[in-house]
Tab-separated table of C-alpha atoms in Angstrom:
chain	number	residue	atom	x	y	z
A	1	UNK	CA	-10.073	9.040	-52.943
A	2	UNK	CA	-13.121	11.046	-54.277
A	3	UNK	CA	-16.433	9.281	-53.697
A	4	UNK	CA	-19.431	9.231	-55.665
A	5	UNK	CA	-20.551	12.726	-54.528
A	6	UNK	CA	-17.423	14.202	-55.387
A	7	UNK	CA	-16.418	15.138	-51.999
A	8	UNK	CA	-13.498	14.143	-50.144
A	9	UNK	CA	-13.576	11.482	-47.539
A	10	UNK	CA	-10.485	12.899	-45.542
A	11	UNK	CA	-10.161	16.316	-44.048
A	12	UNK	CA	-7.815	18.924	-45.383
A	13	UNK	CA	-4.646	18.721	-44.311
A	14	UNK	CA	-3.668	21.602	-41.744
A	15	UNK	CA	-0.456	23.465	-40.186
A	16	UNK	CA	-1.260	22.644	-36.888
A	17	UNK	CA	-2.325	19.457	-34.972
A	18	UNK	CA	-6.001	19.902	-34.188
A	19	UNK	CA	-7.567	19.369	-31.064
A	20	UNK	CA	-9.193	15.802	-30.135
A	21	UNK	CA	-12.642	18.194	-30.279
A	22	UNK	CA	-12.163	19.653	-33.249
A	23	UNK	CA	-10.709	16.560	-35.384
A	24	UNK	CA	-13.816	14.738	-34.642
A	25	UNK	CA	-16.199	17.709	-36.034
A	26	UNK	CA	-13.945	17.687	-39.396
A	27	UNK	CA	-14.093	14.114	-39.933
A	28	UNK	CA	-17.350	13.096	-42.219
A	29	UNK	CA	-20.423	12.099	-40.080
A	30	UNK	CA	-19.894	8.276	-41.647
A	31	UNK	CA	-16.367	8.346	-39.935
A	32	UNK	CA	-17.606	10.142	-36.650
A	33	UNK	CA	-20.310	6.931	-36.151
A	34	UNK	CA	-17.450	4.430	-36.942
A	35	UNK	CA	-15.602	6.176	-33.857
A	36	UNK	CA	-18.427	5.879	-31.517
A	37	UNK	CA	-18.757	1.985	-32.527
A	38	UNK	CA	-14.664	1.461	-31.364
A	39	UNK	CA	-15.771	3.583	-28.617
A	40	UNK	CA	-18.417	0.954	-27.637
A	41	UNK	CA	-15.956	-1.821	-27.855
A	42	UNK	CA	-13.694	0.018	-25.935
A	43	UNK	CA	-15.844	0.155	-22.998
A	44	UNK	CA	-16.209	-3.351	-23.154
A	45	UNK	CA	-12.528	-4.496	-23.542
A	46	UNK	CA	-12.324	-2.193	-19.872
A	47	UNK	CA	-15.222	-4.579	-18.228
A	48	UNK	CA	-13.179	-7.910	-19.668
A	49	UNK	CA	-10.357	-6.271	-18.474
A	50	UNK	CA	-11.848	-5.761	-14.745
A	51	UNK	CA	-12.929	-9.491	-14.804
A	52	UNK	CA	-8.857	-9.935	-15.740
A	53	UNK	CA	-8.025	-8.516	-12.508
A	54	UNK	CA	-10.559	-10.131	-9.938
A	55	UNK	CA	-9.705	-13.249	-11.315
A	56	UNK	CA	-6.374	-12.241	-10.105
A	57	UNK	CA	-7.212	-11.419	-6.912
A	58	UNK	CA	-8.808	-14.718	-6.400
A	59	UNK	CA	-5.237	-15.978	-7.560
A	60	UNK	CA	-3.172	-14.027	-5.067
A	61	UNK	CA	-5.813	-15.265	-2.055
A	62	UNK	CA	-4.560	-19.099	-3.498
A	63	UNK	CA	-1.581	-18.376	-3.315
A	64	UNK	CA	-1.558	-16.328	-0.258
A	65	UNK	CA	-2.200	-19.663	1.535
A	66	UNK	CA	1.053	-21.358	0.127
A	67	UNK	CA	3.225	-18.659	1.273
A	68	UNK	CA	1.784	-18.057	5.302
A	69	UNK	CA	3.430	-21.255	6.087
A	70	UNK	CA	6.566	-19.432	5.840
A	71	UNK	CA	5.918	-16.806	6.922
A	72	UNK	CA	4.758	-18.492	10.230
A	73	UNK	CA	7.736	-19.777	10.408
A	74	UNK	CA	9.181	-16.581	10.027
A	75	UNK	CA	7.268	-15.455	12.836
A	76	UNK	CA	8.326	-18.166	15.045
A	77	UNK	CA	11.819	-17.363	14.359
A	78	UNK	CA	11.688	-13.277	15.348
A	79	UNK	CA	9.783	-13.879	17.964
A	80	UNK	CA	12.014	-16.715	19.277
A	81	UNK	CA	9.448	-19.376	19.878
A	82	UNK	CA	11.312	-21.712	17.270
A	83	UNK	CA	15.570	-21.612	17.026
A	84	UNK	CA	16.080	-22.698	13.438
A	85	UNK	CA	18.629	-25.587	12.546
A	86	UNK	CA	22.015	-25.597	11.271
A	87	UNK	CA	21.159	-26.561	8.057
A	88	UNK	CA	18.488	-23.406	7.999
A	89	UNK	CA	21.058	-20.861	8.810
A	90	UNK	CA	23.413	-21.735	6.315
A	91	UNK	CA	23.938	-19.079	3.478
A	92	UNK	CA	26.513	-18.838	0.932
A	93	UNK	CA	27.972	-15.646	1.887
A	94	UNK	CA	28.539	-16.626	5.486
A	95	UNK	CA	30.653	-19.433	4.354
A	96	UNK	CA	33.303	-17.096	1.656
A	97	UNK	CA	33.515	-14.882	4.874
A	98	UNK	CA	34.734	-17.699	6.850
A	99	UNK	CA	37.024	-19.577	4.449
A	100	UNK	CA	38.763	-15.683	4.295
A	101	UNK	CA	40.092	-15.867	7.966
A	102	UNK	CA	42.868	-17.344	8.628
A	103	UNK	CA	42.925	-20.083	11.356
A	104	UNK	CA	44.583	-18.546	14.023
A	105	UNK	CA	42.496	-15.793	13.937
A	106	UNK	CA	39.686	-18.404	13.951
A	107	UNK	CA	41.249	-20.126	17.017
A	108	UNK	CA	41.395	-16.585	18.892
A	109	UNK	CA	37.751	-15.522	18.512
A	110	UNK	CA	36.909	-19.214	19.654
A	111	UNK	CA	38.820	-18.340	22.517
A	112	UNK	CA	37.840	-14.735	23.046
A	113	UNK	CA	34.258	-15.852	22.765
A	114	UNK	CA	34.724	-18.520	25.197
A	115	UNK	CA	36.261	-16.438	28.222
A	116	UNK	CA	33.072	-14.132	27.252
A	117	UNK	CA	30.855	-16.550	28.132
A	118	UNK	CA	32.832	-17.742	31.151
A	119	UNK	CA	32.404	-14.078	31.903
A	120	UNK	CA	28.571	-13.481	31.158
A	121	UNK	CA	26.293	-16.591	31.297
A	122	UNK	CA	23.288	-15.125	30.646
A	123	UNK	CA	21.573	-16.202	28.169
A	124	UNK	CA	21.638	-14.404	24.358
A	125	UNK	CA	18.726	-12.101	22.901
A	126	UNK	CA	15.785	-14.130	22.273
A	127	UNK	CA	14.844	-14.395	18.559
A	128	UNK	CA	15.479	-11.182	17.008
A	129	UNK	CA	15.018	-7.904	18.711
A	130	UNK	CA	12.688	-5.237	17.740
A	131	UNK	CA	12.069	-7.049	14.005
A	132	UNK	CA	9.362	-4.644	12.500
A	133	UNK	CA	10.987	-1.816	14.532
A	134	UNK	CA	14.051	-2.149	13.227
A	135	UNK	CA	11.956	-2.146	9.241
A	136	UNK	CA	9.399	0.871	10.710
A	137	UNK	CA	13.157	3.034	11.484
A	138	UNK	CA	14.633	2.200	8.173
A	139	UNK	CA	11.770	2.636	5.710
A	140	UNK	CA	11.435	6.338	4.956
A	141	UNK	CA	7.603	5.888	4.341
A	142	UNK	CA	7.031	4.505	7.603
A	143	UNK	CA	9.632	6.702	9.785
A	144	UNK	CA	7.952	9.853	8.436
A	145	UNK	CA	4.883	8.260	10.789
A	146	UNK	CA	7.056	7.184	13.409
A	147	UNK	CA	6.834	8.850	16.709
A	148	UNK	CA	9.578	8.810	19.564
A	149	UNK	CA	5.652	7.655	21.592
A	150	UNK	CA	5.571	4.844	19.087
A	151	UNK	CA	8.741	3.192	19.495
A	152	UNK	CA	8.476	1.612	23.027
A	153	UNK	CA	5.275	-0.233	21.830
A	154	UNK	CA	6.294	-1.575	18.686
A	155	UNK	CA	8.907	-3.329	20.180
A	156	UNK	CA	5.982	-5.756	20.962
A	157	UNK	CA	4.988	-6.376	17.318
A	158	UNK	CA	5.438	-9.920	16.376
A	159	UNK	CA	4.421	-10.156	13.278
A	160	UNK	CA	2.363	-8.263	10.445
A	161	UNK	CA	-0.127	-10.167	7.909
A	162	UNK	CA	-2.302	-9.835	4.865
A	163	UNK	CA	-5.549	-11.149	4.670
A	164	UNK	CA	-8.126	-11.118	1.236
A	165	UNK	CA	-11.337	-10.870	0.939
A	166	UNK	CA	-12.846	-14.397	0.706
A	167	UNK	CA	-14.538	-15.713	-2.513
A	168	UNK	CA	-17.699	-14.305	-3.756
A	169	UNK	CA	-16.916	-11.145	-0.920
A	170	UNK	CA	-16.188	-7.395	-1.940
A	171	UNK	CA	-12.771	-7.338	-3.127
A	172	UNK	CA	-10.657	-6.170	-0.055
A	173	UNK	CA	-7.622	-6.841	1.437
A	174	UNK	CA	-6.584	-6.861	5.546
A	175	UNK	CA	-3.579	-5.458	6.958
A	176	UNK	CA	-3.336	-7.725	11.259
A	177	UNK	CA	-0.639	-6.194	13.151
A	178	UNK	CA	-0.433	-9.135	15.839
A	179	UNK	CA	1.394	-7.915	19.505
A	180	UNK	CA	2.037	-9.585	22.359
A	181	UNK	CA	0.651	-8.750	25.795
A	182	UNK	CA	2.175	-5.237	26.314
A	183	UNK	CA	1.406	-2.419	29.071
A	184	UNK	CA	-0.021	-0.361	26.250
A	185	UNK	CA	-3.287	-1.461	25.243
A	186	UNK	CA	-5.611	-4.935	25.320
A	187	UNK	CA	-5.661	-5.715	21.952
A	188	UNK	CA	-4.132	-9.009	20.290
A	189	UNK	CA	-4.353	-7.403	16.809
A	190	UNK	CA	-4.906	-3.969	14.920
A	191	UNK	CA	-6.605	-3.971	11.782
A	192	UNK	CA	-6.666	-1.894	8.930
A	193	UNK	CA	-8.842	-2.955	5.703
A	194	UNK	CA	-8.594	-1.675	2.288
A	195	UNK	CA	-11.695	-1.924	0.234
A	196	UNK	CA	-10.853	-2.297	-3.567
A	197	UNK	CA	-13.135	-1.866	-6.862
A	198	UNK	CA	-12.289	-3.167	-10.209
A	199	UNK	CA	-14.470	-2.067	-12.689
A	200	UNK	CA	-14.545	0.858	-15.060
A	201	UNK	CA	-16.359	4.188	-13.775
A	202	UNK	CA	-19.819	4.651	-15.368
A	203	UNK	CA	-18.982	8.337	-15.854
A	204	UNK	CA	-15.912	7.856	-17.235
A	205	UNK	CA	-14.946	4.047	-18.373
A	206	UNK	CA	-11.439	4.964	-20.357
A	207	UNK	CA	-9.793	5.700	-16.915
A	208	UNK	CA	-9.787	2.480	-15.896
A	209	UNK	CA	-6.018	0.849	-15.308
A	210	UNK	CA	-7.150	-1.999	-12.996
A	211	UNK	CA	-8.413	-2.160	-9.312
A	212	UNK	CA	-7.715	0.730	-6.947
A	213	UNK	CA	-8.821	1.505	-3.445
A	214	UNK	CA	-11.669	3.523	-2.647
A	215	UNK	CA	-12.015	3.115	1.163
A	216	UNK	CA	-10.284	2.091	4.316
A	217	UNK	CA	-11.680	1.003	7.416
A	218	UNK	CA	-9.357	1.239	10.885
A	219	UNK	CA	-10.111	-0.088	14.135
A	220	UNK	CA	-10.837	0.749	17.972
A	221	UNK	CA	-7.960	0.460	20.013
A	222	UNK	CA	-8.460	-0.474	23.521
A	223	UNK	CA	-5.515	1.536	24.982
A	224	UNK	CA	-4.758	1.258	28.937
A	225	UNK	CA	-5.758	4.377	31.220
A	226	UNK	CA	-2.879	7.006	30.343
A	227	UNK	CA	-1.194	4.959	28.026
A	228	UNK	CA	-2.776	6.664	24.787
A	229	UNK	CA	-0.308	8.024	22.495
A	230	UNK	CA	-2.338	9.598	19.539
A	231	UNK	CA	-4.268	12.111	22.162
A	232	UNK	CA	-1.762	14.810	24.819
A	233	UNK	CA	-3.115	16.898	27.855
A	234	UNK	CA	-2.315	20.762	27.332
A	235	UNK	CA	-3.118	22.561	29.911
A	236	UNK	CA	-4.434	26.487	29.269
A	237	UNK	CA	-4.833	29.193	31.631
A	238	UNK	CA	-7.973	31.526	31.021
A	239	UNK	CA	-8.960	34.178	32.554
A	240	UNK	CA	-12.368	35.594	33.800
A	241	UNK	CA	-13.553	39.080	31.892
A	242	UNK	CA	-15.456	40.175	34.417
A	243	UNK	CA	-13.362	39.110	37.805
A	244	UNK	CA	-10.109	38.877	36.385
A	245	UNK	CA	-9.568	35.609	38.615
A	246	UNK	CA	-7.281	32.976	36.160
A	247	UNK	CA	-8.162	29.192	36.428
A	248	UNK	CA	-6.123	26.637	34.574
A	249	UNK	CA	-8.367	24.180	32.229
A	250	UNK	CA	-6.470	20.971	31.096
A	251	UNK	CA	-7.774	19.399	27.402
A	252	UNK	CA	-6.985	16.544	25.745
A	253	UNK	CA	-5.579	17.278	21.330
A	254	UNK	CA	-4.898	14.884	18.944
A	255	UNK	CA	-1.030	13.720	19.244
A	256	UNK	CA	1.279	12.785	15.855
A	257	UNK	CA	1.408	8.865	16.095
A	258	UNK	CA	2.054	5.938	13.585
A	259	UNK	CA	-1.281	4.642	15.209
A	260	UNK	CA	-3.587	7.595	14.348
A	261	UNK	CA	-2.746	4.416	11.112
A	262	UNK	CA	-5.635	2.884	12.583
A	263	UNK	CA	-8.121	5.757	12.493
A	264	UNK	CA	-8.358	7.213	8.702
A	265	UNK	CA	-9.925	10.129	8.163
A	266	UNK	CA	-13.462	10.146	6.952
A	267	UNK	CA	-14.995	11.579	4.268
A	268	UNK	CA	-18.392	14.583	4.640
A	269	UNK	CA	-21.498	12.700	4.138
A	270	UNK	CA	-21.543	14.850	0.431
A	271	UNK	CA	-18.668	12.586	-0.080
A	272	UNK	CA	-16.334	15.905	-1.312
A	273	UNK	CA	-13.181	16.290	0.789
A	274	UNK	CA	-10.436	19.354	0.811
A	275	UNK	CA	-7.190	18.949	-0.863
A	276	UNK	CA	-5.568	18.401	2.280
A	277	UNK	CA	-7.632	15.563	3.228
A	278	UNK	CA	-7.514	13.751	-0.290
A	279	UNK	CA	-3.770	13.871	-0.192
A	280	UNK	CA	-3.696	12.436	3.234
A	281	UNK	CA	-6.174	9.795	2.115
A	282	UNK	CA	-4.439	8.913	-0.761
A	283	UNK	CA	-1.204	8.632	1.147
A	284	UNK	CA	-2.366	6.188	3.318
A	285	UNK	CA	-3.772	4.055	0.408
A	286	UNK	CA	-0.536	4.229	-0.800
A	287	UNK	CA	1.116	2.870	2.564
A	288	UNK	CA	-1.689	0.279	2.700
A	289	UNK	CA	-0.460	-1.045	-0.780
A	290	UNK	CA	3.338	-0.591	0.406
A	291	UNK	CA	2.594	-2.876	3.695
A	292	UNK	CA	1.142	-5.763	0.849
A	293	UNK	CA	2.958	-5.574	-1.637
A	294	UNK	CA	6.689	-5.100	-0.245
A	295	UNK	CA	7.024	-5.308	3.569
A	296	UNK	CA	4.589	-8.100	4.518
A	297	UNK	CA	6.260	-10.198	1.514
A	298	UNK	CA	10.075	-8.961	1.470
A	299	UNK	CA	10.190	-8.239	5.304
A	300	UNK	CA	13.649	-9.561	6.147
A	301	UNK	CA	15.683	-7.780	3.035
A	302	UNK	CA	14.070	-4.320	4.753
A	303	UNK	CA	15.579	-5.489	8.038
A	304	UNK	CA	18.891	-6.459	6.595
A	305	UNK	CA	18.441	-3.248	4.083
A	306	UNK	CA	18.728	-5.439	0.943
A	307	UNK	CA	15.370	-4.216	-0.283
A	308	UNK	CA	16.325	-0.428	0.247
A	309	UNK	CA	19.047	-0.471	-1.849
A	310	UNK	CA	16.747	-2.437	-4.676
A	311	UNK	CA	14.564	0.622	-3.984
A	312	UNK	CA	17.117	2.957	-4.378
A	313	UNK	CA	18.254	1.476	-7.823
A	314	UNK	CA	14.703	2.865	-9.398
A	315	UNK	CA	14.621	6.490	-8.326
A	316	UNK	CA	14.624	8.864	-10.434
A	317	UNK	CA	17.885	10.753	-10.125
A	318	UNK	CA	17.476	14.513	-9.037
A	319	UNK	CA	18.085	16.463	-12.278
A	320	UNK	CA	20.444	19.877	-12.308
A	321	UNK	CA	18.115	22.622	-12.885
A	322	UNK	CA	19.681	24.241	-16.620
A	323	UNK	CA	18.588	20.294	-17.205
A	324	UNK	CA	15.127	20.375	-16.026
A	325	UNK	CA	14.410	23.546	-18.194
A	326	UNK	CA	15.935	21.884	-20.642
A	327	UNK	CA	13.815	18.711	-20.846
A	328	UNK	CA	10.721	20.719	-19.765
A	329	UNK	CA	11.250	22.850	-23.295
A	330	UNK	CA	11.757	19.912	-25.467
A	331	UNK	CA	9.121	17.953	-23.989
A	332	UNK	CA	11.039	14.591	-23.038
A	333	UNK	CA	9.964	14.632	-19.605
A	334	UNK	CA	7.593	11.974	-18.449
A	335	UNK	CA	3.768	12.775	-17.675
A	336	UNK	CA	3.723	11.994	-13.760
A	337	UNK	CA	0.869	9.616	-11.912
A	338	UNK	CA	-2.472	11.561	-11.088
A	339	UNK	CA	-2.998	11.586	-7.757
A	340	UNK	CA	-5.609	8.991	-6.429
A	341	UNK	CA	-9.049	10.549	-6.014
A	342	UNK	CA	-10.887	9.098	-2.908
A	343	UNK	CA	-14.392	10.171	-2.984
A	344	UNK	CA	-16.512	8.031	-0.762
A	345	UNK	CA	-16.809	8.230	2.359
A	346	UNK	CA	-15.039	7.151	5.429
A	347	UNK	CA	-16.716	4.176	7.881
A	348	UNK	CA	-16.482	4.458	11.675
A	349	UNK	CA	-13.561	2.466	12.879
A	350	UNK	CA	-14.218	-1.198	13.726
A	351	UNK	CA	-13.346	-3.207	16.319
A	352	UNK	CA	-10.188	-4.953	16.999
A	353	UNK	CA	-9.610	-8.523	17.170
A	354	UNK	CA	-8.808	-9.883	21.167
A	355	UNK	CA	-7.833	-12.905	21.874
């Protein structure tokens, strides 16, 4: 409508869809100051927003503490220090298996099984066998860190936890890889903490989508003399310019190893790091986050493979390529994640836990 001054309050209507820029120079100053109000309120919905999501951290550490009875128990039962009851093993499925045999075939495998142990009377596999291996090996994330090295000494991880930040504290969570006495190194447990931040950035508040992780902090790992898989001896002849004699120098280089895990890179004191080393950093944040938020809580339907094929169900399925031109030209397909941006920089490891 026409206001007093005869002008028009809205903007001309164009061909084309105007930039974010230029639509805010068209609109009338009276408009423009309206928009830097919202703005303001904006800005403050993020900072409720971040109080949302600490108050939800402090909800997952409560809870946290109602589900580690479990998975003590859970614990107890890989590692073979508890045998669970009857009652405990029964599951539905077992049950339709067995009312599907037929009885003589029943009575035969009673039969077959008993000359077996006539046979061998040693004593069945305690617990069960290589547990988190077993989950490392099937897990694509985790067998693209897996080393042949690695495999020998993960058979001695009993169990894997997460630990949060206590109240009032930095947010942060705590990945404990707990071992048993092994040949490989001292330690009782490896750590790996994630340090989180939820609150808008100053420099740039509307980015905020609730709290990421900004830093991680490994751990010293007391290894036994010789027995350190993330380092190998080369050896390199050289020879002299002058006498043309040739000695042979032996080094020690950094070895591919799941537990180079527990020594993140670290960032230049300037803070900036190369695109190599951001994507590296920002995969392990994303492993960090895969430990807590699927394997630590859903570790048995890895082992059993339940939880890959829920996985599986949400890919994205591979597109022929006439189709991805296709969808590319009419604009249907889906803005992907930005990557995460770690900028700070990197602590010095810390040191283990020992019993």
């Amino acid at each position: 409508m026409p206001n007093p001054g005869g002008q028009m309050d809205r903007p001309p209507v164009v061909d084309i869809i105007p930039s974010l820029h230029t639509m805010e120079i068209i609109l009338p100053k009276a408009v423009r100051r309206r928009i830097n109000a919202l703005r303001k309120l904006q800005v403050q919905c993020a900072h409720i927003e971040a109080k949302f999501y600490e108050e939800v951290h402090e909800l997952e550490r409560k809870y946290a503490a109602l589900y580690q009875p479990l998975f003590d128990k859970r614990r107890d039962v890989v590692s073979g220090a508890v045998e669970p009851t009857d009652e405990e093993c029964e599951w539905p499925s077992d049950k339709d298996e067995e009312e599907e045999l037929a009885e003589e075939v029943k009575e035969k495998a009673s039969i077959e099984d008993a000359k077996k142990e006539e046979a061998t009377p040693e004593e069945g596999p305690k617990g069960i066998p290589e547990f988190w291996l077993a989950i490392f090996k099937s897990v694509d994330m985790l067998s693209d860190m897996l080393q042949e090295h690695d495999e020998p000494i993960l058979k001695h991880l009993k169990d894997i936890q997460v630990k949060f930040s206590e109240p009032g504290q930095p947010m942060s969570f705590t990945l404990e890889f707990h071992f048993e006495p092994n040949g490989y190194f001292n330690n009782a447990v490896l750590t790996k903490v994630y340090k989180m931040k939820s609150e808008p950035d100053a420099s740039d508040p509307f980015s905020f989508e609730g709290p990421e992780i900004i830093d991680c902090e490994g751990c010293q790992i007391d290894w036994h003399k010789g027995k350190d898989v993330t380092v190998k001896t080369i050896k390199k002849k050289q020879k002299h310019k002058g006498r043309g004699t040739i000695r042979t120098v032996t080094k020690q280089v950094s070895n591919d190893s799941f537990f180079n895990f527990f020594n993140p890179i670290k960032a230049p004191p300037n803070g900036e790091l190369d695109e190599d080393s951001e994507l590296t950093l920002a995969t392990d944040f994303e492993i960090g986050h895969f430990f807590r938020e699927r394997i630590v809580p859903r570790a048995v339907l890895y082992f059993t493979g339940e939880a890959l094929e829920d996985d599986e169900s949400f890919e994205e399925e591979e597109l022929e390529e006439g189709d991805e031109e296709e969808q590319d030209e009419d604009g249907d397909e889906d803005d992907e994640e930005g990557d995460l941006d770690p900028k700070k920089e990197q602590p010095p490891p810390a040191e283990c836990k020992q019993q």
